[in-house]
Tab-separated table of N, CA and C in Angstrom:
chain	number	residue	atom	x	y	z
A	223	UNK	N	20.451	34.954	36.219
A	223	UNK	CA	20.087	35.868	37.276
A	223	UNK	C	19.164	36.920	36.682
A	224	UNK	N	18.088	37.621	37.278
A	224	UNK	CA	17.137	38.249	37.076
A	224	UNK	C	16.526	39.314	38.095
A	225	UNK	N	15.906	40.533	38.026
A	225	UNK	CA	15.705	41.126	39.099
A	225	UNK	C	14.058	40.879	38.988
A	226	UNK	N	13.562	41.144	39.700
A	226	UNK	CA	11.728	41.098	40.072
A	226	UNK	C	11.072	41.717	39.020
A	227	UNK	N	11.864	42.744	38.198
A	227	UNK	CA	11.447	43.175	36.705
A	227	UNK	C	10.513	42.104	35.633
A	228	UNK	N	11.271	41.429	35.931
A	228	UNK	CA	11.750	40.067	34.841
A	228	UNK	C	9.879	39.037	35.139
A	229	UNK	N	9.755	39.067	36.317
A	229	UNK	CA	9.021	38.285	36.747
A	229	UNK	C	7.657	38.620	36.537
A	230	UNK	N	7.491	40.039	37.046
A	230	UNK	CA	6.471	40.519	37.342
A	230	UNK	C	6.034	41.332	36.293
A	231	UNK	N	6.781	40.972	34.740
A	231	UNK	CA	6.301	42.150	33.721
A	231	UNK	C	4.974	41.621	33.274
A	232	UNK	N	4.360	42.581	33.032
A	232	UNK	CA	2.749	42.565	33.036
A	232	UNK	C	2.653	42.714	30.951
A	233	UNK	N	1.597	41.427	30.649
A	233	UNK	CA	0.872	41.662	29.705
A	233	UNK	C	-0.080	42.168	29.211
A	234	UNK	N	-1.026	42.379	28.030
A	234	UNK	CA	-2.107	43.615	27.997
A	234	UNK	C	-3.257	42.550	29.219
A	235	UNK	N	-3.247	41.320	29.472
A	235	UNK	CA	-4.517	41.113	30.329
A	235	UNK	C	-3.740	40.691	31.361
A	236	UNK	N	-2.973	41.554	32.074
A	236	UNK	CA	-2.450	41.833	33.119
A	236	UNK	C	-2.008	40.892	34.195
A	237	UNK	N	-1.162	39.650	33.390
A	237	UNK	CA	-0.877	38.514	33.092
A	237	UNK	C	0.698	39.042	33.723
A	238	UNK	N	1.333	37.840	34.529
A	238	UNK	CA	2.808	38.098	35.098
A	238	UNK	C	3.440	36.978	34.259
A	239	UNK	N	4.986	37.577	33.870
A	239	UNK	CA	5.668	36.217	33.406
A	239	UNK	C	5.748	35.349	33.659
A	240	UNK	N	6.523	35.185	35.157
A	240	UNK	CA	6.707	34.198	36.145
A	240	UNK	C	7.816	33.581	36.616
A	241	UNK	N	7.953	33.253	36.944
A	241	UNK	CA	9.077	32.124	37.381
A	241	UNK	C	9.135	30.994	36.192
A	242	UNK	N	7.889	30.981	36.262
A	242	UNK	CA	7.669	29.127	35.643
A	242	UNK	C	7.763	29.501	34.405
A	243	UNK	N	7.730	30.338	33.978
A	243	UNK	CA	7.957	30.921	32.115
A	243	UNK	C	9.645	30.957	32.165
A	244	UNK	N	10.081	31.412	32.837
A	244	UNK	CA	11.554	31.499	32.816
A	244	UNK	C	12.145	30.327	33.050
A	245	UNK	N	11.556	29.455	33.828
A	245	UNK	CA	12.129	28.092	33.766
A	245	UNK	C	11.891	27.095	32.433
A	246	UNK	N	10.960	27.121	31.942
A	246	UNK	CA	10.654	26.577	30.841
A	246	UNK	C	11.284	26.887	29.495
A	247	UNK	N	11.927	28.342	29.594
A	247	UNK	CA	12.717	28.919	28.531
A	247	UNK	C	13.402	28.711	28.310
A	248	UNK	N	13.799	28.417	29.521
A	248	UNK	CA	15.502	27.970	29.620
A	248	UNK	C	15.794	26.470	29.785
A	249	UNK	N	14.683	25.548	30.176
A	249	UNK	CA	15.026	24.555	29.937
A	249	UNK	C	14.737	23.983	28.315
A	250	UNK	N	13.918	24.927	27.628
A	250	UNK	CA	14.002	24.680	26.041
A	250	UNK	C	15.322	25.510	24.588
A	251	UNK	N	15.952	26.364	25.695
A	251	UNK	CA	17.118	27.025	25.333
A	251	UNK	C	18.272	26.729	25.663
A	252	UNK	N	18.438	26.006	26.463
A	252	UNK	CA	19.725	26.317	27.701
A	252	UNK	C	21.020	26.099	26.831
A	253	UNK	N	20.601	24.869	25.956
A	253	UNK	CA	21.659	24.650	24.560
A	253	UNK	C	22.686	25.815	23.922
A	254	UNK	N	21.664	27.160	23.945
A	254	UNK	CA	22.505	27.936	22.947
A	254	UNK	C	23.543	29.094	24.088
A	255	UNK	N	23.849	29.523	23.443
A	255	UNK	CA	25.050	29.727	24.121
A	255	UNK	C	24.930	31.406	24.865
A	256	UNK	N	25.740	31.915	25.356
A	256	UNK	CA	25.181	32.865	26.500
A	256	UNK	C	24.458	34.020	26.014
A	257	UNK	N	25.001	34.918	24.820
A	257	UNK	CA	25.121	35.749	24.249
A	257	UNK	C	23.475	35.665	23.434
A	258	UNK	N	23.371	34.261	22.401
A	258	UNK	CA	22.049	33.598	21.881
A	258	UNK	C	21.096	33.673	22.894
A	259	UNK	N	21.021	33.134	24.188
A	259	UNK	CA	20.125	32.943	25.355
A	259	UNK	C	19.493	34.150	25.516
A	260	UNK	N	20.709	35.034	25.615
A	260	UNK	CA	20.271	36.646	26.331
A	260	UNK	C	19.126	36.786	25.278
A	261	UNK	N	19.244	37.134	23.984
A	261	UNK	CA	19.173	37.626	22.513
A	261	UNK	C	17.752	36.761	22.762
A	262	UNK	N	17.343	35.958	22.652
A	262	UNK	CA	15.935	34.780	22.691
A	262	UNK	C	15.212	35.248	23.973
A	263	UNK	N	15.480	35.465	24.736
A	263	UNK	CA	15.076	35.762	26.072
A	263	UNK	C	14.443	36.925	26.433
A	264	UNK	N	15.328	38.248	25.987
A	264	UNK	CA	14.893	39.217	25.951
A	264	UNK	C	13.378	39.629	24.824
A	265	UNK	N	13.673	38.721	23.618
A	265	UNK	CA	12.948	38.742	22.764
A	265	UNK	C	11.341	38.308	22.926
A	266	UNK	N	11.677	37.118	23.693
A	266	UNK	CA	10.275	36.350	24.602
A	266	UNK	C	9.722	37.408	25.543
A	267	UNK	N	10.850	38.153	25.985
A	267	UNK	CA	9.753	39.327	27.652
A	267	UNK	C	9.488	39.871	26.596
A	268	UNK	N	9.732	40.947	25.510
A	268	UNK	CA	9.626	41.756	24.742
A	268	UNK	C	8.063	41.428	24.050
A	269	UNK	N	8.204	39.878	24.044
A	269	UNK	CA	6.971	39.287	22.856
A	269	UNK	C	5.988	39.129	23.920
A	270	UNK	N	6.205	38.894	25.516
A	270	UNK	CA	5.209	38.763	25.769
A	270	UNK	C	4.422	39.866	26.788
A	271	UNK	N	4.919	41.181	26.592
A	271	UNK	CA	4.402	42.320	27.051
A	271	UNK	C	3.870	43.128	26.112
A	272	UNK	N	3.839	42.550	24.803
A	272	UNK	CA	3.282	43.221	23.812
A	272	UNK	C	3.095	44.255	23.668
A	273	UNK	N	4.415	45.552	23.730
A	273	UNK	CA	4.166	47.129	24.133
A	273	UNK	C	3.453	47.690	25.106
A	274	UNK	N	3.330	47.042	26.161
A	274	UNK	CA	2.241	46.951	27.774
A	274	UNK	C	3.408	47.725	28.058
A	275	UNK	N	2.854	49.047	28.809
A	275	UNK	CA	4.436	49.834	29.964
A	275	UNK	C	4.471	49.155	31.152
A	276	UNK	N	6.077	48.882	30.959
A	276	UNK	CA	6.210	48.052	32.300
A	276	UNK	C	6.714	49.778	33.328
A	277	UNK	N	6.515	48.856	34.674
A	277	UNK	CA	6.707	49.955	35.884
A	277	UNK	C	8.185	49.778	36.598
A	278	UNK	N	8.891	48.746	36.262
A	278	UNK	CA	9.793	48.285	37.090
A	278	UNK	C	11.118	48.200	36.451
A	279	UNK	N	12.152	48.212	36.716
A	279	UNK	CA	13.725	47.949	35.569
A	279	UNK	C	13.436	46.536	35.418
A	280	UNK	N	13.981	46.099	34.297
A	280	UNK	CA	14.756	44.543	34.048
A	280	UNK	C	15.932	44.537	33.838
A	281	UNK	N	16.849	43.562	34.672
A	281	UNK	CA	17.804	42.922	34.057
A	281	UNK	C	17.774	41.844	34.423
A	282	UNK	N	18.937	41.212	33.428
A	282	UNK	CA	18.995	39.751	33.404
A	282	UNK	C	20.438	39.655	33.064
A	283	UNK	N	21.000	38.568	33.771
A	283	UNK	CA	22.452	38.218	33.574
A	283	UNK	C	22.565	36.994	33.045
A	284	UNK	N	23.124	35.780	32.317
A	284	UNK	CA	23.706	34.983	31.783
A	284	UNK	C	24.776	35.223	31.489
A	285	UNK	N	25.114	33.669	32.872
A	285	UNK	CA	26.015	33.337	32.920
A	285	UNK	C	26.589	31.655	32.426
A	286	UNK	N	27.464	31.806	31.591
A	286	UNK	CA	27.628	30.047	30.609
A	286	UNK	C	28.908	29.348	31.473
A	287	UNK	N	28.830	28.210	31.963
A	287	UNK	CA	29.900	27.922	32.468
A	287	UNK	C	30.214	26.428	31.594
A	288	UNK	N	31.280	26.510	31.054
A	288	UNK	CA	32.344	25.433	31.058
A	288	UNK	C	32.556	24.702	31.595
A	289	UNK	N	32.257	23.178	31.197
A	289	UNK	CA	32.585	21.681	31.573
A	289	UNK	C	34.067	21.320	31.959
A	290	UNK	N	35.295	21.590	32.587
A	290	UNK	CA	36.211	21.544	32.529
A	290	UNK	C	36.525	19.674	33.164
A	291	UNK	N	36.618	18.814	32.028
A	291	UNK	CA	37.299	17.254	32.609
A	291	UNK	C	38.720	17.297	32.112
């Protein structure tokens, strides 16, 4: 889960994350575990706003659910 923060954070050529960046992250992460995800994730918006001021809050929730058979 994510708020419009997340989406719309702007790079120095005024470039939006996206949707489709967040999907791709996570379908090359989804493996590690909730706590790791957050930690990689945050690190990627972080890497890809390159000290650009964002205007908007972010959060992001991960949530890991358990296979229970």
């Amino acid at each position: 889960l994510y708020t419009d923060g997340v989406t719309e954070a702007n790079n120095k050529f005024n470039e939006e994350y996206g949707k489709e960046r967040i999907q791709d992250f996570v379908q090359e992460n989804g493996n590690q575990t909730s706590e790791k995800l957050l930690e990689l994730f945050h690190e990627d918006v972080k890497n890809f706003c390159l000290g650009t001021e964002q205007f908007d809050d972010m959060t992001i929730v991960v949530i890991q659910r358990n296979n229970l058979a």
